[in-house]
PDB file of C-alpha atoms in Angstrom:
ATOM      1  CA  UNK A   1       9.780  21.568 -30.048  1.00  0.00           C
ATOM      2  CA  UNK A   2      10.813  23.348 -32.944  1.00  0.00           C
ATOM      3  CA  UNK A   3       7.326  25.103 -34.756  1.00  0.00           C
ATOM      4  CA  UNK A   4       3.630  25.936 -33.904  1.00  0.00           C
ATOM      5  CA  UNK A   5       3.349  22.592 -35.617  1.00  0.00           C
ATOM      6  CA  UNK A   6       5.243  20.423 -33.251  1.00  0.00           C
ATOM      7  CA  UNK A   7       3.233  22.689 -30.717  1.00  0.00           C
ATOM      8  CA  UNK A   8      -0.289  21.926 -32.264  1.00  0.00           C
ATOM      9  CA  UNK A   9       0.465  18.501 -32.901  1.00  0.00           C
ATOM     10  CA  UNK A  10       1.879  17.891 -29.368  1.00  0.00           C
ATOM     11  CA  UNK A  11      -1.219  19.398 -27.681  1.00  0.00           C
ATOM     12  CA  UNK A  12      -3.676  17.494 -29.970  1.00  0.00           C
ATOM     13  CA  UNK A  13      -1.812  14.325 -28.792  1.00  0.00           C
ATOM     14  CA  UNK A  14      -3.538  14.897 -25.076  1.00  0.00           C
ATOM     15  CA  UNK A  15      -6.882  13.384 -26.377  1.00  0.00           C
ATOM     16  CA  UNK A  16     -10.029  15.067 -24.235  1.00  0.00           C
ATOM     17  CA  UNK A  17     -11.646  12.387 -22.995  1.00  0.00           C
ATOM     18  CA  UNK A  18     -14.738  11.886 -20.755  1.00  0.00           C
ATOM     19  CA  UNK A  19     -13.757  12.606 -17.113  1.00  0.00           C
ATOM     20  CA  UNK A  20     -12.005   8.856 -15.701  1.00  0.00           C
ATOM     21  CA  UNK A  21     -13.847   7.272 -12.598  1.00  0.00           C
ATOM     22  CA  UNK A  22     -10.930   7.199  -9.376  1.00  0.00           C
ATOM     23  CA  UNK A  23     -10.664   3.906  -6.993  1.00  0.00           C
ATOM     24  CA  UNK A  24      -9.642   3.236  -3.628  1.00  0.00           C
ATOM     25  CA  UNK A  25      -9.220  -0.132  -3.314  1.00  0.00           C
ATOM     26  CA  UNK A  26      -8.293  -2.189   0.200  1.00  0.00           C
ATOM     27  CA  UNK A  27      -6.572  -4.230  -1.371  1.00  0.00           C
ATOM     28  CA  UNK A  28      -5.838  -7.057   1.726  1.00  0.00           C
ATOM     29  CA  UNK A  29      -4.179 -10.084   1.474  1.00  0.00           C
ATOM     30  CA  UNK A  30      -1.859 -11.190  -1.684  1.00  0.00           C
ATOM     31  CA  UNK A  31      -3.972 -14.476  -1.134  1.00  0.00           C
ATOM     32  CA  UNK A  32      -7.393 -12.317  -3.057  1.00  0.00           C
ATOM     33  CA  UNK A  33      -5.151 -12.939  -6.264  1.00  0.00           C
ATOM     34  CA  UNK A  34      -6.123 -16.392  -6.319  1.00  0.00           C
ATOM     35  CA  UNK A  35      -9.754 -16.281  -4.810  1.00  0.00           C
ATOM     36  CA  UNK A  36     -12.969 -16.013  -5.826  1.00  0.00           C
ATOM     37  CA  UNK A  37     -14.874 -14.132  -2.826  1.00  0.00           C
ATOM     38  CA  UNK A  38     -17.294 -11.278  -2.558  1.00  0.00           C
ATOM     39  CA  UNK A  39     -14.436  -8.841  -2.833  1.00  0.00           C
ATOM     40  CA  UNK A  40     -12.794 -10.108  -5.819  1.00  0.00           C
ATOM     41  CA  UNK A  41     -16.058 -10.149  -7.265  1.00  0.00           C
ATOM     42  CA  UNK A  42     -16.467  -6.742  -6.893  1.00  0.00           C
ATOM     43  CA  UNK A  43     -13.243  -6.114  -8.564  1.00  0.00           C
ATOM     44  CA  UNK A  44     -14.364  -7.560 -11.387  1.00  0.00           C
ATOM     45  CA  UNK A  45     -17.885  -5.943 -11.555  1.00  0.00           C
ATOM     46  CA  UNK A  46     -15.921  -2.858 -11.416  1.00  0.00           C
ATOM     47  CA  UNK A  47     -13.416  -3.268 -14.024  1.00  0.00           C
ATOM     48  CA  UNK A  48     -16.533  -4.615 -16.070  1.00  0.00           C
ATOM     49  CA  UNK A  49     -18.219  -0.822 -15.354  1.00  0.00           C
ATOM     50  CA  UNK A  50     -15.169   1.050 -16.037  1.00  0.00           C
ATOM     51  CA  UNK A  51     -14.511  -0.574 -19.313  1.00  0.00           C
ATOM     52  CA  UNK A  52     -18.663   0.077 -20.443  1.00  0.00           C
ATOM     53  CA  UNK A  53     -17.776   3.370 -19.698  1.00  0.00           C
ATOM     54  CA  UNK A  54     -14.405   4.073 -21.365  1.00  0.00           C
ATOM     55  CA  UNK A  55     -11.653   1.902 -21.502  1.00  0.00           C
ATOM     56  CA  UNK A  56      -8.727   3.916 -20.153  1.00  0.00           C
ATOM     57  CA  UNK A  57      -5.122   4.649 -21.611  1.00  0.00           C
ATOM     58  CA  UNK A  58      -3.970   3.763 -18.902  1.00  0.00           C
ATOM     59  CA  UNK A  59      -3.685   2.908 -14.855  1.00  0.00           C
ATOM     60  CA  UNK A  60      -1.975   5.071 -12.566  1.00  0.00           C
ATOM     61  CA  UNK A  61      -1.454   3.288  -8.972  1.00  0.00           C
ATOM     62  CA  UNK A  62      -0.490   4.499  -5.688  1.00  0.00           C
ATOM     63  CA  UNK A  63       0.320   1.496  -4.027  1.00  0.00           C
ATOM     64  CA  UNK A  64       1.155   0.857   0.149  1.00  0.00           C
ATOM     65  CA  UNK A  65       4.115  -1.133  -0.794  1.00  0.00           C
ATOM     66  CA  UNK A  66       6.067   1.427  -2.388  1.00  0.00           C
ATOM     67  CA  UNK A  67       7.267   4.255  -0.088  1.00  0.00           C
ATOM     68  CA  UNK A  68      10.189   6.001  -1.331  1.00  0.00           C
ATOM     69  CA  UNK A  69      12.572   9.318  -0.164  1.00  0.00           C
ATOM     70  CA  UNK A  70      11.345  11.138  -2.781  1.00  0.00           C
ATOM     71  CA  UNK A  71       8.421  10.877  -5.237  1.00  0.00           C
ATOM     72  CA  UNK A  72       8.978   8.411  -8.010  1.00  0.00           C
ATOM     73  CA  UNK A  73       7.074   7.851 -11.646  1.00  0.00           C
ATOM     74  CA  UNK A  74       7.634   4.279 -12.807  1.00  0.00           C
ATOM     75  CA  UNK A  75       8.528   5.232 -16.707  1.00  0.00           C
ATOM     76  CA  UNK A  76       8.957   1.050 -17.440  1.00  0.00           C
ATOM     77  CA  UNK A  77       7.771  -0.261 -20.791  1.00  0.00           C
ATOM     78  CA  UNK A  78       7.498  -3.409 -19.686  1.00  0.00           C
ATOM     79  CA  UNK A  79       7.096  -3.520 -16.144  1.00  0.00           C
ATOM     80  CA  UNK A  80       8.186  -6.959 -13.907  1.00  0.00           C
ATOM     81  CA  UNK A  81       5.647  -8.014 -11.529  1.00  0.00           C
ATOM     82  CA  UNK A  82       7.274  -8.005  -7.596  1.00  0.00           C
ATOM     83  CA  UNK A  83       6.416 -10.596  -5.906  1.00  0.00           C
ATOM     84  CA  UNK A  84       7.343  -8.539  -2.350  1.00  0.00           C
ATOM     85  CA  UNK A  85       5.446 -11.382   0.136  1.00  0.00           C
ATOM     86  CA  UNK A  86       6.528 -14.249   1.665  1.00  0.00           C
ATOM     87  CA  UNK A  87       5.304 -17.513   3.334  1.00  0.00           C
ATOM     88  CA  UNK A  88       2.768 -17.682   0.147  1.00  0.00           C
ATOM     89  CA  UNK A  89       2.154 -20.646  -1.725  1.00  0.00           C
ATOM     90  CA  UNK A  90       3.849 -21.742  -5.359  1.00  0.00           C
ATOM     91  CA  UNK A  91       1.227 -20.717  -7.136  1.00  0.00           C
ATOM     92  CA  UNK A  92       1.060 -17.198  -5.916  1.00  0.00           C
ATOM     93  CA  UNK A  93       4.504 -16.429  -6.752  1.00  0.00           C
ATOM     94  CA  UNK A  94       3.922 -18.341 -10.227  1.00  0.00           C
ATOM     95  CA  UNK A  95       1.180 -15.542 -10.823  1.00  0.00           C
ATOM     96  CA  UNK A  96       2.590 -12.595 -13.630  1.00  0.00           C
ATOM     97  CA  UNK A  97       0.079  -9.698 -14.819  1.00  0.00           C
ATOM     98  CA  UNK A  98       2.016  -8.565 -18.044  1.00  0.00           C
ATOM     99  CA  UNK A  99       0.580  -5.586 -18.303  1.00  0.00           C
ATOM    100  CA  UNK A 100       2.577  -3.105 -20.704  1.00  0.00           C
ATOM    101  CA  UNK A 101       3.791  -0.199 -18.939  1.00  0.00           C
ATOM    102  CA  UNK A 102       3.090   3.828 -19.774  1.00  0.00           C
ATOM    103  CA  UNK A 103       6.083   5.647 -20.408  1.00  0.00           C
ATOM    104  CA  UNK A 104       4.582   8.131 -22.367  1.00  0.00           C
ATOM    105  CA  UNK A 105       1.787   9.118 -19.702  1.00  0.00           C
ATOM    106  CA  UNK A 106       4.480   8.750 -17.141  1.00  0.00           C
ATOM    107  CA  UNK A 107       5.641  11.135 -18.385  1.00  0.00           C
ATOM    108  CA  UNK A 108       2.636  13.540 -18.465  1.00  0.00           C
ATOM    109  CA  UNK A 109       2.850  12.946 -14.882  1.00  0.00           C
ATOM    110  CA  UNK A 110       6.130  13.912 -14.940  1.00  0.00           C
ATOM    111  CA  UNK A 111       5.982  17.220 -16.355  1.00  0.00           C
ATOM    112  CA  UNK A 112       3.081  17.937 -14.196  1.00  0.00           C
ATOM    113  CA  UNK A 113       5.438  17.459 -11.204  1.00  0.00           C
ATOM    114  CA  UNK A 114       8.389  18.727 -11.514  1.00  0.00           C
ATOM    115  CA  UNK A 115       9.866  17.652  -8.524  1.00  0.00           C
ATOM    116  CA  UNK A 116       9.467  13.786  -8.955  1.00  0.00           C
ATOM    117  CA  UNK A 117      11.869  11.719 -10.719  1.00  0.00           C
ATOM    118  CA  UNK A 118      11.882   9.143 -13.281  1.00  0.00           C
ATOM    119  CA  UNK A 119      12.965   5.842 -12.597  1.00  0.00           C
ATOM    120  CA  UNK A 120      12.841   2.230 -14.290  1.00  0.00           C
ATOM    121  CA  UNK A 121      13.732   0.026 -11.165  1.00  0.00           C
ATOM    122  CA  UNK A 122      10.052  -0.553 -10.019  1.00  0.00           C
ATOM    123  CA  UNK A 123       7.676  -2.495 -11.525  1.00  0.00           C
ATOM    124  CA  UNK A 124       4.080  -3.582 -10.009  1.00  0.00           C
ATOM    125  CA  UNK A 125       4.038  -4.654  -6.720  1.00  0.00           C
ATOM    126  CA  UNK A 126       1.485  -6.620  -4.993  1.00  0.00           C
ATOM    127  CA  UNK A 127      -1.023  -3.668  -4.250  1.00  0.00           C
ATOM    128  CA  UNK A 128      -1.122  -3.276  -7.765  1.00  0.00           C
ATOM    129  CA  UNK A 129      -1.035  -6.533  -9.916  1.00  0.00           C
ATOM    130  CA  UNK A 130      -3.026  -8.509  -7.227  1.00  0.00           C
ATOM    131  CA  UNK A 131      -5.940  -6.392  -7.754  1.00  0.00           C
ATOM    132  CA  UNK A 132      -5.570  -5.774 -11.416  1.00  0.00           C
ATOM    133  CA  UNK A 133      -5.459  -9.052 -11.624  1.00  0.00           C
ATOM    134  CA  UNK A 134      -9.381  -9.506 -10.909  1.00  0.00           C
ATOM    135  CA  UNK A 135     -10.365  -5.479 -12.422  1.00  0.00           C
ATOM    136  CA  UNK A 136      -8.846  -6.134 -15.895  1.00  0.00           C
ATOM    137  CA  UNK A 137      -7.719 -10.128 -16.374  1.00  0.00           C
ATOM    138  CA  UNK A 138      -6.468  -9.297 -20.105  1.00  0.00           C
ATOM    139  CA  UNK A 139      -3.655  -7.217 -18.802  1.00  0.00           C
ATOM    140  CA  UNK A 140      -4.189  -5.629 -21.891  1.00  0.00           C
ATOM    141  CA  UNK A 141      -4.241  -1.704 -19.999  1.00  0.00           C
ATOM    142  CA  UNK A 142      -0.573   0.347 -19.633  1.00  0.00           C
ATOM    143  CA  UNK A 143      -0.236   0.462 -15.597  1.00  0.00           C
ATOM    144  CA  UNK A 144       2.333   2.397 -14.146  1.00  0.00           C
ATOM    145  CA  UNK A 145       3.084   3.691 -10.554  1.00  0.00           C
ATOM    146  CA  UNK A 146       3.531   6.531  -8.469  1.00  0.00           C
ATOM    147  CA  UNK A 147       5.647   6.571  -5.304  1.00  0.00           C
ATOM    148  CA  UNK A 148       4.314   7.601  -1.681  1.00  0.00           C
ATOM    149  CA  UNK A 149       7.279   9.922  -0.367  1.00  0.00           C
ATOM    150  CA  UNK A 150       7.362   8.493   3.600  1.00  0.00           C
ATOM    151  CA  UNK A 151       9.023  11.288   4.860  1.00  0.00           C
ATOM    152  CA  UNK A 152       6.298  14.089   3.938  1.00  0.00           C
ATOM    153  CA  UNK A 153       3.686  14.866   5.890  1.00  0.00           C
ATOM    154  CA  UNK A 154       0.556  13.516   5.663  1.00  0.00           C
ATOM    155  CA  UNK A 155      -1.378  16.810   4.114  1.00  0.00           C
ATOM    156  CA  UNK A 156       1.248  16.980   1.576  1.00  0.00           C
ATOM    157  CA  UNK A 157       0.049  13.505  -0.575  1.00  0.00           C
ATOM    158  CA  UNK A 158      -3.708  15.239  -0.919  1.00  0.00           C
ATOM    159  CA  UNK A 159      -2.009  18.718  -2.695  1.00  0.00           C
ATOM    160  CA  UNK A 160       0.015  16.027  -5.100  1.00  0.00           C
ATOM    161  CA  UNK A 161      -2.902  14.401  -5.574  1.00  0.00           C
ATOM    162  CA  UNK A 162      -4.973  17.343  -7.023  1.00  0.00           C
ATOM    163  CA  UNK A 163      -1.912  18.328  -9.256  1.00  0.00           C
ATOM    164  CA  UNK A 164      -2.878  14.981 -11.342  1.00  0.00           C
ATOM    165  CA  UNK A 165      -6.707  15.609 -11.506  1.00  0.00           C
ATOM    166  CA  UNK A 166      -5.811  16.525 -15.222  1.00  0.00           C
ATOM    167  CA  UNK A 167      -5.078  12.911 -15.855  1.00  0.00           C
ATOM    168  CA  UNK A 168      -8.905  12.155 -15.477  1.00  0.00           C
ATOM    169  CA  UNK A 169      -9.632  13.803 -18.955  1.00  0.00           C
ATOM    170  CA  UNK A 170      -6.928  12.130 -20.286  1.00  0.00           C
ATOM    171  CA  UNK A 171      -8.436   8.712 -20.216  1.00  0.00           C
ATOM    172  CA  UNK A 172      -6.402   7.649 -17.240  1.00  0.00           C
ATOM    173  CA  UNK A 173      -7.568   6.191 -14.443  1.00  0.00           C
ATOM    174  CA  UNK A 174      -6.071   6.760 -11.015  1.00  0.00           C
ATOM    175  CA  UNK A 175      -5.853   3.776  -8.292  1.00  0.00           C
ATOM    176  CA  UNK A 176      -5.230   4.310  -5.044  1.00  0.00           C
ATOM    177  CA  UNK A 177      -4.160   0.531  -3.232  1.00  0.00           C
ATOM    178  CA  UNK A 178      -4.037   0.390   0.700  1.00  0.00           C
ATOM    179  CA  UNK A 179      -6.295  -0.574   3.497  1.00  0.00           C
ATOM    180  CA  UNK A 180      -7.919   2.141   5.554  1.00  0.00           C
ATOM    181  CA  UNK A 181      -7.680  -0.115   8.446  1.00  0.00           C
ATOM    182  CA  UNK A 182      -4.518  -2.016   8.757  1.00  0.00           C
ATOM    183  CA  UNK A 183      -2.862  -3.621  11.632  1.00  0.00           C
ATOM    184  CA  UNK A 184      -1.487  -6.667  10.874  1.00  0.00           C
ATOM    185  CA  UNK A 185      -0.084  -7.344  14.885  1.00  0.00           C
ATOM    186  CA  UNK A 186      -3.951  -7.079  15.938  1.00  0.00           C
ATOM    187  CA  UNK A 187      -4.883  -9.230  12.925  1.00  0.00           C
ATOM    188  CA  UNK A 188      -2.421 -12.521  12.903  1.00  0.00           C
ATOM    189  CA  UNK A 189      -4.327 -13.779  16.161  1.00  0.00           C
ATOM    190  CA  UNK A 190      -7.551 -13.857  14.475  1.00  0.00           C
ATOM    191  CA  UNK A 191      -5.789 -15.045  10.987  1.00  0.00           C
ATOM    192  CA  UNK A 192      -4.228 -17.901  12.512  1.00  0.00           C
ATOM    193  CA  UNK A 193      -7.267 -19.270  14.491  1.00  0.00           C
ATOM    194  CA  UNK A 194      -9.648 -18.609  10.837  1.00  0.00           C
ATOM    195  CA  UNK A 195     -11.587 -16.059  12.982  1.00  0.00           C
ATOM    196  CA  UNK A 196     -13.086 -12.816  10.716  1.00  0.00           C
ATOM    197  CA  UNK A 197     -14.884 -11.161  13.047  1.00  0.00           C
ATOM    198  CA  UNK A 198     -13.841  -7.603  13.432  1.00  0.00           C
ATOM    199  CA  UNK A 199     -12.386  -6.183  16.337  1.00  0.00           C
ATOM    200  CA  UNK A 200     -14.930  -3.373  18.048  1.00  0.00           C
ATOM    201  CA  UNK A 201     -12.376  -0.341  17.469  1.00  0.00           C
ATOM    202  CA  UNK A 202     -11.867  -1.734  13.791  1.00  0.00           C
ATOM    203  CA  UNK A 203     -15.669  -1.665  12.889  1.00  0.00           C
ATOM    204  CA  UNK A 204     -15.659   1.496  14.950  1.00  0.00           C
ATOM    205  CA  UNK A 205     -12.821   3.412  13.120  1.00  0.00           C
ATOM    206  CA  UNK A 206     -14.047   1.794   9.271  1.00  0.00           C
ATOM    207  CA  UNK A 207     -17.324   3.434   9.816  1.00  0.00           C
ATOM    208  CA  UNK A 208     -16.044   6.768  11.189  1.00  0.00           C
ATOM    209  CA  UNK A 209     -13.928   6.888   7.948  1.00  0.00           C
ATOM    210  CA  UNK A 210     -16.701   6.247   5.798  1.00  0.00           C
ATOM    211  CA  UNK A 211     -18.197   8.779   7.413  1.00  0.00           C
ATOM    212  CA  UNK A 212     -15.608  11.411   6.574  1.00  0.00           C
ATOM    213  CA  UNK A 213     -14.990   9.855   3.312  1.00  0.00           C
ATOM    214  CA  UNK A 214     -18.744  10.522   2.254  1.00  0.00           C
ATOM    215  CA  UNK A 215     -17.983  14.072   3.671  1.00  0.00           C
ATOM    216  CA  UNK A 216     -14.866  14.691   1.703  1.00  0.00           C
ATOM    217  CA  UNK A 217     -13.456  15.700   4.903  1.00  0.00           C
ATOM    218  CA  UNK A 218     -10.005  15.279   4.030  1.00  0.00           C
ATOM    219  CA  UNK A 219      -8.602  17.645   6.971  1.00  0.00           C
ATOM    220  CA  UNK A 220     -10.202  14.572   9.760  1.00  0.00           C
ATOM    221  CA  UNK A 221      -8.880  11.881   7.714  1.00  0.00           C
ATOM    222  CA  UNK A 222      -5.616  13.489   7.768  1.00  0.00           C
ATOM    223  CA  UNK A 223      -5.839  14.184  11.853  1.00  0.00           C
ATOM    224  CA  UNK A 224      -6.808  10.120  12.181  1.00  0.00           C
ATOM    225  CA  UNK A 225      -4.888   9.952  15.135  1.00  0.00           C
ATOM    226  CA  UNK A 226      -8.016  12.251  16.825  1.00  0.00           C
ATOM    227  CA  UNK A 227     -10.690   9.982  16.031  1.00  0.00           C
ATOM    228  CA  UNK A 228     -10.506   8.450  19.453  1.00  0.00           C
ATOM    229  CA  UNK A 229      -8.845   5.739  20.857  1.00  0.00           C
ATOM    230  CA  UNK A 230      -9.507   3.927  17.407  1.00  0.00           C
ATOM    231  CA  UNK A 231      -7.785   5.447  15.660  1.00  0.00           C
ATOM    232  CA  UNK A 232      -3.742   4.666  16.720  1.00  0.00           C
ATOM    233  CA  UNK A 233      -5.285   1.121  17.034  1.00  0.00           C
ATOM    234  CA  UNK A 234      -6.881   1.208  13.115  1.00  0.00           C
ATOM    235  CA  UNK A 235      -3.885   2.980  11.085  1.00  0.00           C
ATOM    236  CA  UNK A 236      -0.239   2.380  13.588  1.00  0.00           C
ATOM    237  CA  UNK A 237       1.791   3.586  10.585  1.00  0.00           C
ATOM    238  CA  UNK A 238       0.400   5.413   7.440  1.00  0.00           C
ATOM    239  CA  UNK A 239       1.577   3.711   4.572  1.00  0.00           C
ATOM    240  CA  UNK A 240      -1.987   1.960   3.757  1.00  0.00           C
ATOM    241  CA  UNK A 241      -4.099   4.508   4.668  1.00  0.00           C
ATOM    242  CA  UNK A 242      -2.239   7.551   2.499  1.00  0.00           C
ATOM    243  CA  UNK A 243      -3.545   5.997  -0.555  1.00  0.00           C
ATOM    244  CA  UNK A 244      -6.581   6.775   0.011  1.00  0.00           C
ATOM    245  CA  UNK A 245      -6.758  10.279   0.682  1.00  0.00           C
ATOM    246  CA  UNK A 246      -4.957  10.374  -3.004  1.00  0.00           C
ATOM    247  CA  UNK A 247      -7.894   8.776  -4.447  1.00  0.00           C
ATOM    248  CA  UNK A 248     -10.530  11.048  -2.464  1.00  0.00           C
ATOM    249  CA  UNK A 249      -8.577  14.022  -2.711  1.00  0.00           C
ATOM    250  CA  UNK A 250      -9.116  13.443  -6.934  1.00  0.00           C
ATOM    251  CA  UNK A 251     -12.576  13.829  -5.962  1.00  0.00           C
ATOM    252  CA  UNK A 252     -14.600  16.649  -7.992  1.00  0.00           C
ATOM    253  CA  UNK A 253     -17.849  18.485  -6.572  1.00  0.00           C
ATOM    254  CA  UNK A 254     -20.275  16.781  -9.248  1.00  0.00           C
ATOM    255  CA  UNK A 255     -18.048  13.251  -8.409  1.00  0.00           C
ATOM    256  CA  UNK A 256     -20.808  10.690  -6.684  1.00  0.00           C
ATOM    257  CA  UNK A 257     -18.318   8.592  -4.654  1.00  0.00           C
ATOM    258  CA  UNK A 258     -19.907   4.892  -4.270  1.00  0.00           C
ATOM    259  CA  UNK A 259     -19.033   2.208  -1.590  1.00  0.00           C
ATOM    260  CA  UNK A 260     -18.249  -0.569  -3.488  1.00  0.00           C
ATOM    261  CA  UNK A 261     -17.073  -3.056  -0.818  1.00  0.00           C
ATOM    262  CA  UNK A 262     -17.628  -2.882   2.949  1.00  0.00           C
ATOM    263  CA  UNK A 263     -16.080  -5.592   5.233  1.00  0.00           C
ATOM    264  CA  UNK A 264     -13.344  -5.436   7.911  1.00  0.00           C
ATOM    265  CA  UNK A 265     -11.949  -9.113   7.821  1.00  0.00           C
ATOM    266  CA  UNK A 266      -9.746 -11.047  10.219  1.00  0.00           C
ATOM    267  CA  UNK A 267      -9.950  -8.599  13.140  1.00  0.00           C
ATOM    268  CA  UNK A 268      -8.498  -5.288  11.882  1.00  0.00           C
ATOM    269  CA  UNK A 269      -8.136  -5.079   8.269  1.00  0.00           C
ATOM    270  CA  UNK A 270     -10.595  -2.817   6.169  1.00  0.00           C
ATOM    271  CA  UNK A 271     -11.384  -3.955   2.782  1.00  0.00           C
ATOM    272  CA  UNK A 272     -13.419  -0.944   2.058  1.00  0.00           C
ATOM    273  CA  UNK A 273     -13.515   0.095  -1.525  1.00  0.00           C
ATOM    274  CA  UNK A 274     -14.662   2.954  -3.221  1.00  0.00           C
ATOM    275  CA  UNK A 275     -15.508   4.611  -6.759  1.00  0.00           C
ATOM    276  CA  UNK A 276     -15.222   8.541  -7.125  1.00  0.00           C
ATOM    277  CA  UNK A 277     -17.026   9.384 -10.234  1.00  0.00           C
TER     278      UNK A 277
END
């Protein structure tokens, strides 16, 4: 930057915008990217909202399915879309979401933390592009992602979280992609036999959440494991629940935060979704 002109012209880049919506989207089976259910169309009714109310610049995703040493910002132009599932049929690994990717925003992000680091070997994995998929079909919005470092602890993604809140007035809008309930050893029993009903400490632990959730209580939702017995049983390992304290800790004081989607399917999988803003 070499005047007050560079300067002036750089800062006038960073459009103000009307404050961006956040998600929190459980975002279940790869199979939802080829159905037409309840959930999915929720997805679209909210994509339909978002875009009535300002089409953003871009997506920014925190996805379950990429945990990193490290925190990562995806700085691809033209992101691939992973296919990182098995035991699916053809025409889910046929699917692509060619969404352009958001190098400049990425690196916004960037610059905002300086201890992540760029990279160009990630593109959109399945917590991203299967649920883009039904909120914006046209693929026509930049998407890019941000890593979950595995080895922090859990407090540490809600402070990281709040150092983006600035991306909300740029037009961008933040996605967290997980499942606040998520035990897939609990689930395959029920899965296999075509049997949805919820397991007692699933329902049990959802609620509690939604609870805390409504409650921006992100100090309990951080100490899940002392929410009773449910709560070892609802989240064994972290990576799907982290995303959404990312997407509640984004939440503002005047931010209404909306259940979208309540329904824990095939014994002990949450599909809860939310809107902050």
């Amino acid at each position: 930057m070499n005047s007050l002109r560079d300067l002036h012209t750089t800062a006038s880049s960073f459009q103000k915008t009307a404050k961006m919506p956040v998600l929190f989207v459980g975002h279940g089976s790869p199979m939802n990217a080829l159905a037409d259910n309840p959930f999915t169309q929720t997805l679209h009714q909210l994509g339909h909202d978002i875009r009535n109310l300002q089409p953003p610049r871009a997506v920014l995703v925190v996805s379950a399915h990429w945990l990193t040493r490290g925190t990562f910002v995806a700085i691809n132009e033209r992101p691939e879309t992973i296919h990182d599932f098995g035991g699916f049929p053809q025409e889910l690994f046929a699917m692509q979401y060619p969404a352009p990717g958001a190098p400049e925003v990425a690196r916004e992000v960037l610059e905002a933390l300086p201890d992540a680091h760029p990279t160009d070997e990630w593109g959109l994995d399945h917590g991203t592009w299967t649920v883009l998929h039904h909120i914006f079909p046209e693929a026509d919005i930049p998407v890019f992602q941000l890593s979950i470092d595995y080895y922090k602890p859990i407090t540490y993604h809600a402070g990281l979280a709040r150092q983006l809140q600035f991306l909300r007035r740029r037009g961008v809008l933040i996605l967290g992609s997980g499942n606040i309930v998520h035990n897939l050893r609990q689930s395959m029993p029920k899965l296999m036999q075509g049997d949805a009903t919820p397991y007692a400490w699933a329902a049990e632990f959802d609620e509690w959440a939604k609870a805390k959730i409504d409650q921006r209580d992100l100090l309990a939702l951080a100490q899940y494991q002392q929410a009773g017995a449910s709560g070892p049983l609802a989240v064994p390992t972290p990576d799907h629940y982290i995303p959404m304290l990312y997407s509640l800790a984004l939440a503002e004081p005047d931010d209404a935060i909306r259940h979208a989607y309540e329904e824990v399917s095939y014994g002990g999988m949450s599909m809860r979704t939310f809107m902050v803003g």
